[in-house]
PDB file of C-alpha atoms in Angstrom:
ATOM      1  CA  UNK A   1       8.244 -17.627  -4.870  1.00 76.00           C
ATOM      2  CA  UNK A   2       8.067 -20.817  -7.012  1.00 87.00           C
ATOM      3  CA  UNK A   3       9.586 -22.007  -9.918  1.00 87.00           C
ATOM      4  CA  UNK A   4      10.965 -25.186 -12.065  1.00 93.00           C
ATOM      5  CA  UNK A   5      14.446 -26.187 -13.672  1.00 94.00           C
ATOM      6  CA  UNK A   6      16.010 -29.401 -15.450  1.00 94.00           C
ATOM      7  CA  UNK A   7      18.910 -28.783 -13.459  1.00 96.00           C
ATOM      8  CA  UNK A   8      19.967 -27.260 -10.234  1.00 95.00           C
ATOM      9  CA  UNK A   9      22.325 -27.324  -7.279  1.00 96.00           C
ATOM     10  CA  UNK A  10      21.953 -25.587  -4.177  1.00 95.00           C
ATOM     11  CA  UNK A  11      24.743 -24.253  -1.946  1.00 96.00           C
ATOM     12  CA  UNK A  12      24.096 -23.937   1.846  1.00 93.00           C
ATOM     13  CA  UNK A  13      25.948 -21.710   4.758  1.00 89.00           C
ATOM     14  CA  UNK A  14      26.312 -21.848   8.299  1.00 83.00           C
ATOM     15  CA  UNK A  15      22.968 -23.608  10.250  1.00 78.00           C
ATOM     16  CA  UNK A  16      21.676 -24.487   7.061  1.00 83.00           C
ATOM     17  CA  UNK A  17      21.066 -21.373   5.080  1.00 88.00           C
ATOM     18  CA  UNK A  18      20.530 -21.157   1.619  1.00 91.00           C
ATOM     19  CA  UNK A  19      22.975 -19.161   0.144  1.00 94.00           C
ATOM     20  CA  UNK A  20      23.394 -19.789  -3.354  1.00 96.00           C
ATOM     21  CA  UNK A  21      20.944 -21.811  -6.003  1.00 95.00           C
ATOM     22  CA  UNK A  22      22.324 -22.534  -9.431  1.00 97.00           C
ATOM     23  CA  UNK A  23      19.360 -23.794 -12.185  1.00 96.00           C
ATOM     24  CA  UNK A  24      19.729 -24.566 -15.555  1.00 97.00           C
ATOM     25  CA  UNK A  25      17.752 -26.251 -18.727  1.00 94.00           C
ATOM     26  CA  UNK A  26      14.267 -24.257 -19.066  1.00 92.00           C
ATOM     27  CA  UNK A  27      14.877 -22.287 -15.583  1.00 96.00           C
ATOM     28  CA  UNK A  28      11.246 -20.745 -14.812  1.00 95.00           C
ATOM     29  CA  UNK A  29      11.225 -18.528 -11.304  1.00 91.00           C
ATOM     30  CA  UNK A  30       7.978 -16.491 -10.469  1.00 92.00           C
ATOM     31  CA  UNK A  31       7.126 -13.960  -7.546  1.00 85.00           C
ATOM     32  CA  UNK A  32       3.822 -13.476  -6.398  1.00 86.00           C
ATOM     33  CA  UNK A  33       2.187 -10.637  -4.669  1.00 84.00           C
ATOM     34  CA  UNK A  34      -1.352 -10.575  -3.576  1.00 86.00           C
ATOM     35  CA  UNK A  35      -2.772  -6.782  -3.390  1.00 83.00           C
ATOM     36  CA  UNK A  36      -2.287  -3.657  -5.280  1.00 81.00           C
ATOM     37  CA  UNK A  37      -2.828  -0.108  -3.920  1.00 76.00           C
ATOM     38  CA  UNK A  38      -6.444   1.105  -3.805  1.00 81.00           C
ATOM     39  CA  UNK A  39      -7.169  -2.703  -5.204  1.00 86.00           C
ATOM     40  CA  UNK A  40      -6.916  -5.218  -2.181  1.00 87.00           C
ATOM     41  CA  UNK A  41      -8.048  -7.657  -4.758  1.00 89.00           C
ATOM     42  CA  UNK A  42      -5.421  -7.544  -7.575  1.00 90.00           C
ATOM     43  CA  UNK A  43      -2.593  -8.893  -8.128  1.00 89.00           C
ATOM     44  CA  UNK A  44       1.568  -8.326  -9.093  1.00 88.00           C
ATOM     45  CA  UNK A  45       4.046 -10.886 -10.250  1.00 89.00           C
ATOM     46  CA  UNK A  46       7.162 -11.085 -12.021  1.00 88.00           C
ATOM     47  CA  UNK A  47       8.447 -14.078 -13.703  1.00 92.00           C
ATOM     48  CA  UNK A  48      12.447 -15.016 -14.615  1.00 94.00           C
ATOM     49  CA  UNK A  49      12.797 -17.321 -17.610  1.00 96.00           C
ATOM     50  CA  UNK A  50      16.449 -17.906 -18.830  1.00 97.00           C
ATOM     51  CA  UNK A  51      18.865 -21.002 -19.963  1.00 97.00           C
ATOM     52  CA  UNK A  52      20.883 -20.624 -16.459  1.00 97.00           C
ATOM     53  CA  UNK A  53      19.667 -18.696 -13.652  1.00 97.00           C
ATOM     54  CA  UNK A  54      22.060 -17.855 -10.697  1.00 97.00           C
ATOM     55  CA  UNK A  55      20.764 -16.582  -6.922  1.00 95.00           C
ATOM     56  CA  UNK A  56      22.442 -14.878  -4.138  1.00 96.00           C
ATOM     57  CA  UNK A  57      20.014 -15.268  -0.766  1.00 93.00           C
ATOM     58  CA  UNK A  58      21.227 -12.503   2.098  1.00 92.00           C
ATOM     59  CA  UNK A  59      20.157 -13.316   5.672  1.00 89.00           C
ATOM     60  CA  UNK A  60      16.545 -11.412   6.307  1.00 84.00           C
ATOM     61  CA  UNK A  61      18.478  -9.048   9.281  1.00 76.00           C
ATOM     62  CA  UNK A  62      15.001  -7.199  10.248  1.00 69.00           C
ATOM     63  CA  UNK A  63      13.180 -10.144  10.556  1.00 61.00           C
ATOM     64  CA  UNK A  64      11.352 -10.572  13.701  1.00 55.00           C
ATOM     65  CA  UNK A  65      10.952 -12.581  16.131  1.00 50.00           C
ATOM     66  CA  UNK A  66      14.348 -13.572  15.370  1.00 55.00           C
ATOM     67  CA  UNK A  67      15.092 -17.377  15.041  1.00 55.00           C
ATOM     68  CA  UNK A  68      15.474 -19.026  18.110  1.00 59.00           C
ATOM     69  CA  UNK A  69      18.363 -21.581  18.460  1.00 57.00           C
ATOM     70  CA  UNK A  70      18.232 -24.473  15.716  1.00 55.00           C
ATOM     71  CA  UNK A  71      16.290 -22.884  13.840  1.00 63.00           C
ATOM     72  CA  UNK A  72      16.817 -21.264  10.587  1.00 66.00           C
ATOM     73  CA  UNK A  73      17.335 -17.402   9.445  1.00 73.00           C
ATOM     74  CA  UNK A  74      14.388 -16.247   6.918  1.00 82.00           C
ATOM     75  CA  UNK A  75      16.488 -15.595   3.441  1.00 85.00           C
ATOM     76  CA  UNK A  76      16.289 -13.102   0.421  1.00 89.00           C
ATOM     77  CA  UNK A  77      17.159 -12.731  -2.343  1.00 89.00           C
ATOM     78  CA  UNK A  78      19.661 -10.662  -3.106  1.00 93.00           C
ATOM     79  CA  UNK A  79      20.500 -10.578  -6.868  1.00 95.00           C
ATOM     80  CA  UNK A  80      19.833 -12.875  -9.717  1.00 95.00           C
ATOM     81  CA  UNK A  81      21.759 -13.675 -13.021  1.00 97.00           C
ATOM     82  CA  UNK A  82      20.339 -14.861 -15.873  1.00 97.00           C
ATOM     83  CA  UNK A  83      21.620 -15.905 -19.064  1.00 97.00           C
ATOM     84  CA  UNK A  84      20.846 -17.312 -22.247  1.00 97.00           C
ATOM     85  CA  UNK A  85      17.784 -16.114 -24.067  1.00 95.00           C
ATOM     86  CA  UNK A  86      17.137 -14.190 -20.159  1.00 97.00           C
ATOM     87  CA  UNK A  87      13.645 -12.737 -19.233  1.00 96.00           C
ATOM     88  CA  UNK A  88      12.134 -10.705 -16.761  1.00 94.00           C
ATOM     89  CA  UNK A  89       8.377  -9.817 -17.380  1.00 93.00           C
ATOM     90  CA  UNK A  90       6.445  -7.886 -14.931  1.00 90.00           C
ATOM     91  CA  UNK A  91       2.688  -8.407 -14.918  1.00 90.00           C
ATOM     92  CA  UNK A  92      -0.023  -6.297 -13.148  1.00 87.00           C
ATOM     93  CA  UNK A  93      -3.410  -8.095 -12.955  1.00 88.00           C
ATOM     94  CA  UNK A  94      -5.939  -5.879 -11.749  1.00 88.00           C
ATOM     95  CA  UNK A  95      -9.465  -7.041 -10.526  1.00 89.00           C
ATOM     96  CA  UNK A  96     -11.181  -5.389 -12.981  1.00 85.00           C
ATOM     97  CA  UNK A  97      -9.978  -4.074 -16.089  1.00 78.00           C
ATOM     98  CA  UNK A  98      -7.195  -5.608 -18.446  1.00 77.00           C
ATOM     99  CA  UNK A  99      -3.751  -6.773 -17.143  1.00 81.00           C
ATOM    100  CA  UNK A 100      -0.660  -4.131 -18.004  1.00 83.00           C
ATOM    101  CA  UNK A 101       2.694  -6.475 -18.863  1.00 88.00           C
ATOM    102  CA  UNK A 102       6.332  -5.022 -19.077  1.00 91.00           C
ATOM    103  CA  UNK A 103       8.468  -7.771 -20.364  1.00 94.00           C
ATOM    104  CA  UNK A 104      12.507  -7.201 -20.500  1.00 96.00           C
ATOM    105  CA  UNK A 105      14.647  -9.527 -22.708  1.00 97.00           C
ATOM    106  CA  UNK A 106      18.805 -10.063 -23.533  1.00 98.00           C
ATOM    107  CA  UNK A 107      21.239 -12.836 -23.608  1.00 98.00           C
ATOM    108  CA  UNK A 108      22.183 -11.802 -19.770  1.00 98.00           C
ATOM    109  CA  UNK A 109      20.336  -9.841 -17.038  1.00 98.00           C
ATOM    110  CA  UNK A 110      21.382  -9.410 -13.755  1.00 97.00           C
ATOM    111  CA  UNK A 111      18.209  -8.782 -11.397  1.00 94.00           C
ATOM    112  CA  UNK A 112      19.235  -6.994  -7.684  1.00 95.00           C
ATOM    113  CA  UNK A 113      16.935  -7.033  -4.839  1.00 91.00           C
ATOM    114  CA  UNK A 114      16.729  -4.974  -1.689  1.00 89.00           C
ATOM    115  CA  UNK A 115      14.801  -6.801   0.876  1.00 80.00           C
ATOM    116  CA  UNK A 116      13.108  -8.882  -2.145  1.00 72.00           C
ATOM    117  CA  UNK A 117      12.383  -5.182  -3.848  1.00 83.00           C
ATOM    118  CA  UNK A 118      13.784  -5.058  -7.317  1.00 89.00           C
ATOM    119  CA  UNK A 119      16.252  -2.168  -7.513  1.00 93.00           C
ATOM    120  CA  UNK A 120      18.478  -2.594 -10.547  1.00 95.00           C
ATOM    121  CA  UNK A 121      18.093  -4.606 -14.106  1.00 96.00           C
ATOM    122  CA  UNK A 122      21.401  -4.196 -16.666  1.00 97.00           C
ATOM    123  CA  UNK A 123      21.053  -6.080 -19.269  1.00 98.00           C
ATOM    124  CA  UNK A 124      23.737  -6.771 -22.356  1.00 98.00           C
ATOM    125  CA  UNK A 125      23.003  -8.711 -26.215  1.00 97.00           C
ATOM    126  CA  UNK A 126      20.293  -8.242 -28.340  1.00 96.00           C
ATOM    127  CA  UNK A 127      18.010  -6.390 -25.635  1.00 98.00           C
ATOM    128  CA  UNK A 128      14.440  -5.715 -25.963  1.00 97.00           C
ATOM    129  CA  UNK A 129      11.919  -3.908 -23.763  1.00 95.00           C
ATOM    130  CA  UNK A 130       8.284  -4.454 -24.416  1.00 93.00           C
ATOM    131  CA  UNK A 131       5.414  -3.351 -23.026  1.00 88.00           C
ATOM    132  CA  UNK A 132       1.868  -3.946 -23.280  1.00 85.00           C
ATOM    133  CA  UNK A 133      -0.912  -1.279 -21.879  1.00 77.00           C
ATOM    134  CA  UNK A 134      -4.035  -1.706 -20.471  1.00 71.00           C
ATOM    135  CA  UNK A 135      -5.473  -0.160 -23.406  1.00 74.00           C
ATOM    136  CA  UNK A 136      -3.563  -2.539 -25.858  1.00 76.00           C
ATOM    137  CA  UNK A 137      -1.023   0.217 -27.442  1.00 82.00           C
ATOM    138  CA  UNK A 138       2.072  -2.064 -27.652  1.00 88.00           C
ATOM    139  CA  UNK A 139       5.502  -0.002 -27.528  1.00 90.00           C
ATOM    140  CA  UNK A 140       9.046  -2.083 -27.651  1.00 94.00           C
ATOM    141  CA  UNK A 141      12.583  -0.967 -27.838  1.00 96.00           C
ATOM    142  CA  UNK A 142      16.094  -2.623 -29.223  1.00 97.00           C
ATOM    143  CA  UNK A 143      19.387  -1.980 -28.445  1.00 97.00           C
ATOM    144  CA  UNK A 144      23.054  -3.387 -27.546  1.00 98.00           C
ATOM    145  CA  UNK A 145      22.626  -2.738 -23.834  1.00 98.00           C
ATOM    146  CA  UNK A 146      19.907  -1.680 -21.066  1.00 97.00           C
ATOM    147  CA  UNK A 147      19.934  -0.313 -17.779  1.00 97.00           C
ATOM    148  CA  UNK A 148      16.595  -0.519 -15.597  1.00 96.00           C
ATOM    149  CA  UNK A 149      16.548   1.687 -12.501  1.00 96.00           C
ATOM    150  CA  UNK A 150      12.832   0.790 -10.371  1.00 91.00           C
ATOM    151  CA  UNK A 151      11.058   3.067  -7.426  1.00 86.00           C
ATOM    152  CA  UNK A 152      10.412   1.408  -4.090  1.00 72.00           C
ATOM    153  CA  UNK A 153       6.813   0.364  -4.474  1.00 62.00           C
ATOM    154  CA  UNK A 154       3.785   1.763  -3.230  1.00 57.00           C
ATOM    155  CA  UNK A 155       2.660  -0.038   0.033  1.00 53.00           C
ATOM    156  CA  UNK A 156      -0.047  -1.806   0.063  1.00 46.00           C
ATOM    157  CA  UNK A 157      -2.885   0.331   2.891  1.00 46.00           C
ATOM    158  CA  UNK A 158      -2.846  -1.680   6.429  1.00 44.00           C
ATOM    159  CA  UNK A 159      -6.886  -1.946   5.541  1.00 47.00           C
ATOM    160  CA  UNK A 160      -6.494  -2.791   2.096  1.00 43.00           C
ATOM    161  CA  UNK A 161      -3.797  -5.785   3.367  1.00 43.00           C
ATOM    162  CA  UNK A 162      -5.798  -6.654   5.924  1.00 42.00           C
ATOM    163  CA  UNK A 163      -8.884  -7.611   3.382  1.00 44.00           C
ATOM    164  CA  UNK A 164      -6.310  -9.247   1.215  1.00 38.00           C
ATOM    165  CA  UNK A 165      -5.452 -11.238   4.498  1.00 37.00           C
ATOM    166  CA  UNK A 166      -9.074 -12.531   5.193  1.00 36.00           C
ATOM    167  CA  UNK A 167      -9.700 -13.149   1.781  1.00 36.00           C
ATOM    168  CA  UNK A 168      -6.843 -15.578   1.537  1.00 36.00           C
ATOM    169  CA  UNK A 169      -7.835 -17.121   4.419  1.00 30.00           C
ATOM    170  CA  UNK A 170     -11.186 -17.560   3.314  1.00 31.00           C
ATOM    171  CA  UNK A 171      -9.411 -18.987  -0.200  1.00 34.00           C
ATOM    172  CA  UNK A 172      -7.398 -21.706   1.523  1.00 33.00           C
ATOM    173  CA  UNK A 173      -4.016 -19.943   2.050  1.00 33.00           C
ATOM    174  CA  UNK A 174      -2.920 -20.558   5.511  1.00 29.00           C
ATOM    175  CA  UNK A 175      -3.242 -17.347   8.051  1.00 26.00           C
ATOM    176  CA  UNK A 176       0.381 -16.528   8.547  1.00 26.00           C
ATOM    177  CA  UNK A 177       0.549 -17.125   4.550  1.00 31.00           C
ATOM    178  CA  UNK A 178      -2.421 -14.729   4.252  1.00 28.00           C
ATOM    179  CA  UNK A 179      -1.023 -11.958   6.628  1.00 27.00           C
ATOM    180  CA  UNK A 180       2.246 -12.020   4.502  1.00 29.00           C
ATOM    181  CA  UNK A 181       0.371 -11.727   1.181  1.00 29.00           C
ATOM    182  CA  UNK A 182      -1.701  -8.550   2.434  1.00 29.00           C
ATOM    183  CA  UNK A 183       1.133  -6.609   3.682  1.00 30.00           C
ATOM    184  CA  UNK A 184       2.948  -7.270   0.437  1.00 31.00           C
ATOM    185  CA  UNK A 185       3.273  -4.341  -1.345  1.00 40.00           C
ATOM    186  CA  UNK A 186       2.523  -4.039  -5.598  1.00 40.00           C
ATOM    187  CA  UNK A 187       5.607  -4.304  -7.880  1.00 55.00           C
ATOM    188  CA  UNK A 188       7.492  -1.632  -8.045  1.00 66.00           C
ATOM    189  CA  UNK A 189       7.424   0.735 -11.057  1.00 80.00           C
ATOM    190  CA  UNK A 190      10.476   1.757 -13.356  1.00 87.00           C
ATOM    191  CA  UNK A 191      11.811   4.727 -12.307  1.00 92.00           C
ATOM    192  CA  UNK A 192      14.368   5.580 -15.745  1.00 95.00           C
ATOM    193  CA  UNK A 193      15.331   2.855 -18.296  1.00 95.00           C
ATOM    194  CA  UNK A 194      19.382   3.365 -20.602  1.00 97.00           C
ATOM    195  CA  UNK A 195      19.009   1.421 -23.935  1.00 97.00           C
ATOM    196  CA  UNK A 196      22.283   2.235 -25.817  1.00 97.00           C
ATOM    197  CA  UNK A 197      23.772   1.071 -28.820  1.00 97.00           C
ATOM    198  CA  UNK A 198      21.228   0.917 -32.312  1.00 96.00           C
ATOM    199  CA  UNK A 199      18.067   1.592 -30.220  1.00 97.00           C
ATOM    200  CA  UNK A 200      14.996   1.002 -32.285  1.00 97.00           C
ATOM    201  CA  UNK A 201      12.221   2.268 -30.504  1.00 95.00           C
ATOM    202  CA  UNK A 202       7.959   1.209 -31.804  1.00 94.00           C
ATOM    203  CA  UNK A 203       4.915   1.748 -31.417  1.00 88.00           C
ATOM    204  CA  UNK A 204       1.873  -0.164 -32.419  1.00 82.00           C
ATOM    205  CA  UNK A 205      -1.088   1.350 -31.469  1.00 63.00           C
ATOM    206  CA  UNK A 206      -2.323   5.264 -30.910  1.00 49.00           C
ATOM    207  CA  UNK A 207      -2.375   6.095 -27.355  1.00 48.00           C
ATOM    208  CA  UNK A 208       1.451   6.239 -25.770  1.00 45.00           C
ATOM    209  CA  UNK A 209       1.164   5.271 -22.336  1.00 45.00           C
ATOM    210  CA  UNK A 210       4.136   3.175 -21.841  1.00 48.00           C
ATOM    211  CA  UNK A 211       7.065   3.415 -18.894  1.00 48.00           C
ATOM    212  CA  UNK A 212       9.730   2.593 -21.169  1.00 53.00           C
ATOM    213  CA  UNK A 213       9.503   4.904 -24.555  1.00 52.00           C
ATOM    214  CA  UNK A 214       7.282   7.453 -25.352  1.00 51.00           C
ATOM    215  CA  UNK A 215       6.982   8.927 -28.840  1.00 47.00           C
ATOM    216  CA  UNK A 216       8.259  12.430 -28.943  1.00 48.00           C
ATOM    217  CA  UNK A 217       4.977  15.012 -29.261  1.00 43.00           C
ATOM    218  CA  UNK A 218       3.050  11.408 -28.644  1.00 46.00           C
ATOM    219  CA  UNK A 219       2.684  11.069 -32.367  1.00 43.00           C
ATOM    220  CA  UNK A 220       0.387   7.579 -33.071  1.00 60.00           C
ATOM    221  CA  UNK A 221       2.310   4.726 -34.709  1.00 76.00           C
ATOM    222  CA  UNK A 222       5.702   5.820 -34.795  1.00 84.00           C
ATOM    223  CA  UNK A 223       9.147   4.307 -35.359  1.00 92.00           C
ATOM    224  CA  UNK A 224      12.588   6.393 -34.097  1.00 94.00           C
ATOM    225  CA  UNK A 225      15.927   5.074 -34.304  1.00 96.00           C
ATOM    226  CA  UNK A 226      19.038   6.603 -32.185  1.00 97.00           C
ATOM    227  CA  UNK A 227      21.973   5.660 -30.683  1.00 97.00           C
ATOM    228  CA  UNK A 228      20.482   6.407 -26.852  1.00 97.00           C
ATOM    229  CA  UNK A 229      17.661   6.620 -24.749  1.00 96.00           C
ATOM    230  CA  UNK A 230      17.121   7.731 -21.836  1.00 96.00           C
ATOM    231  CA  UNK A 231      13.646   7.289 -20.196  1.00 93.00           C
ATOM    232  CA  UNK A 232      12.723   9.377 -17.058  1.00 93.00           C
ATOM    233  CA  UNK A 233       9.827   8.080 -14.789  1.00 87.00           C
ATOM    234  CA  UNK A 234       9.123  11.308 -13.154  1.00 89.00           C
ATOM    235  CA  UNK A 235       8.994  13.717 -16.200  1.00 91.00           C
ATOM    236  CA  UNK A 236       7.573  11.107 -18.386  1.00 86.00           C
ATOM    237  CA  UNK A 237      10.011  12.185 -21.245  1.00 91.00           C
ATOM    238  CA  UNK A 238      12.708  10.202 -23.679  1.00 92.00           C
ATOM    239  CA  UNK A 239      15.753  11.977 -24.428  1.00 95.00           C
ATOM    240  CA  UNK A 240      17.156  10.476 -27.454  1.00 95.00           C
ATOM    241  CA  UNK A 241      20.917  10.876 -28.713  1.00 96.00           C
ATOM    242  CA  UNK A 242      23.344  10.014 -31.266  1.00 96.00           C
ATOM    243  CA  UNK A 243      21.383  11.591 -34.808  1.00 91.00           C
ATOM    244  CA  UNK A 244      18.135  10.098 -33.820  1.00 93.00           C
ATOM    245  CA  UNK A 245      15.758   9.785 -36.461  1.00 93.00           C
ATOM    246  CA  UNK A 246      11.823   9.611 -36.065  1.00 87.00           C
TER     247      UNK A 246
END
């Protein structure tokens, strides 16, 4: 993880351990992953861009070995608020073919993490989803409010990470930075997505393939308007209420 801020102060616990970080003026924060399943070469990252970003680090419990005395307990993050003109974009870069982006916007989202694993993304003011296939159809969505719900991610093969290891070797990375990166698993996908409140759901191109709204009978180009949505990751479907209109 690496990012940049104007601003920031940094709260630490017991021995040392980071436990809160508070950034502000053009707060940046992206996550890296190195290796996607069946695709040892590809990677996964998601990026945080907001006016003010606020993080919660948990002590990493399962890490082993554990840290011997004076030395300092691995960290995570735990959740992550950000606010004012907030962003969260997800970004799969495969090594061959085109990149698929997901990008979520509001005036505040509050990112939560299990074990660095995205869980949870509410968002309130002015929200937008948008999201951009590999084949180019662009869909987005509007409304007051948004509620992201994401599936543990698919691990990364012990044979795909351990190519992903060598070749990070091989590109400079150092070997226990190298091992890391190949057992890192891709991002994980979104499981069901709430937009509530004047939800203006687009499309741009023909074929709908996006996780967040799908046009109903997959009609191409379309525009539907409703006071709810309700996106569901395993049937693939968008239930739409309050007198939608397509």
């Amino acid at each position: 993880i690496n990012g940049n801020a104007g601003d920031g102060v940094v709260t630490f616990g017991a021995r040392g351990t980071l436990r809160h970080a508070a950034l502000s003026n053009l707060v940046s924060l992206v996550d890296l992953e190195n290796g996607l399943p069946g695709d040892p070469g590809g990677t996964a990252t998601r990026q945080i861009q907001s006016a003010q970003l606020d993080i919660d680090f948990v002590p990493d419990e399962g890490s082993k070995p554990a840290p011997r005395q004076g030395q300092r307990m691995q960290m995570l993050m735990k959740s992550a608020l950000a606010q004012g003109s907030a962003k969260v974009v997800f970004r799969t870069n495969p090594t061959t073919g085109a990149k698929q982006d997901t990008a979520i916007a509001a005036e505040r989202l509050l990112a939560n993490f299990d074990v660095s694993t995205i869980t949870t993304v509410p968002g309130s003011g002015h929200t937008r989803l948008t999201d951009m296939a590999s084949n180019g159809t662009t869909q987005t969505s509007t409304g007051d409010t948004v509620a992201l719900k994401f599936s543990a991610p698919q691990p990364v093969s012990p044979s795909e990470g351990a190519e992903t290891g060598k070749r990070g070797v091989r590109n400079g990375q150092s070997r226990r930075n190298a091992t890391a990166a190949g057992g890192a698993s891709a991002s994980a996908q979104i499981d069901s997505a709430v937009q509530q409140g004047n939800v203006v759901m687009e499309q741009s191109a023909s074929v709908p393939t996006s996780p967040v709204s799908t046009p109903p009978g997959g009609a191409a180009g379309f525009r539907v308007t409703a006071q709810k949505a309700t996106y569901s990751g395993a049937k693939q479907t968008v239930h739409l209420e309050g007198t939608p209109r397509v």
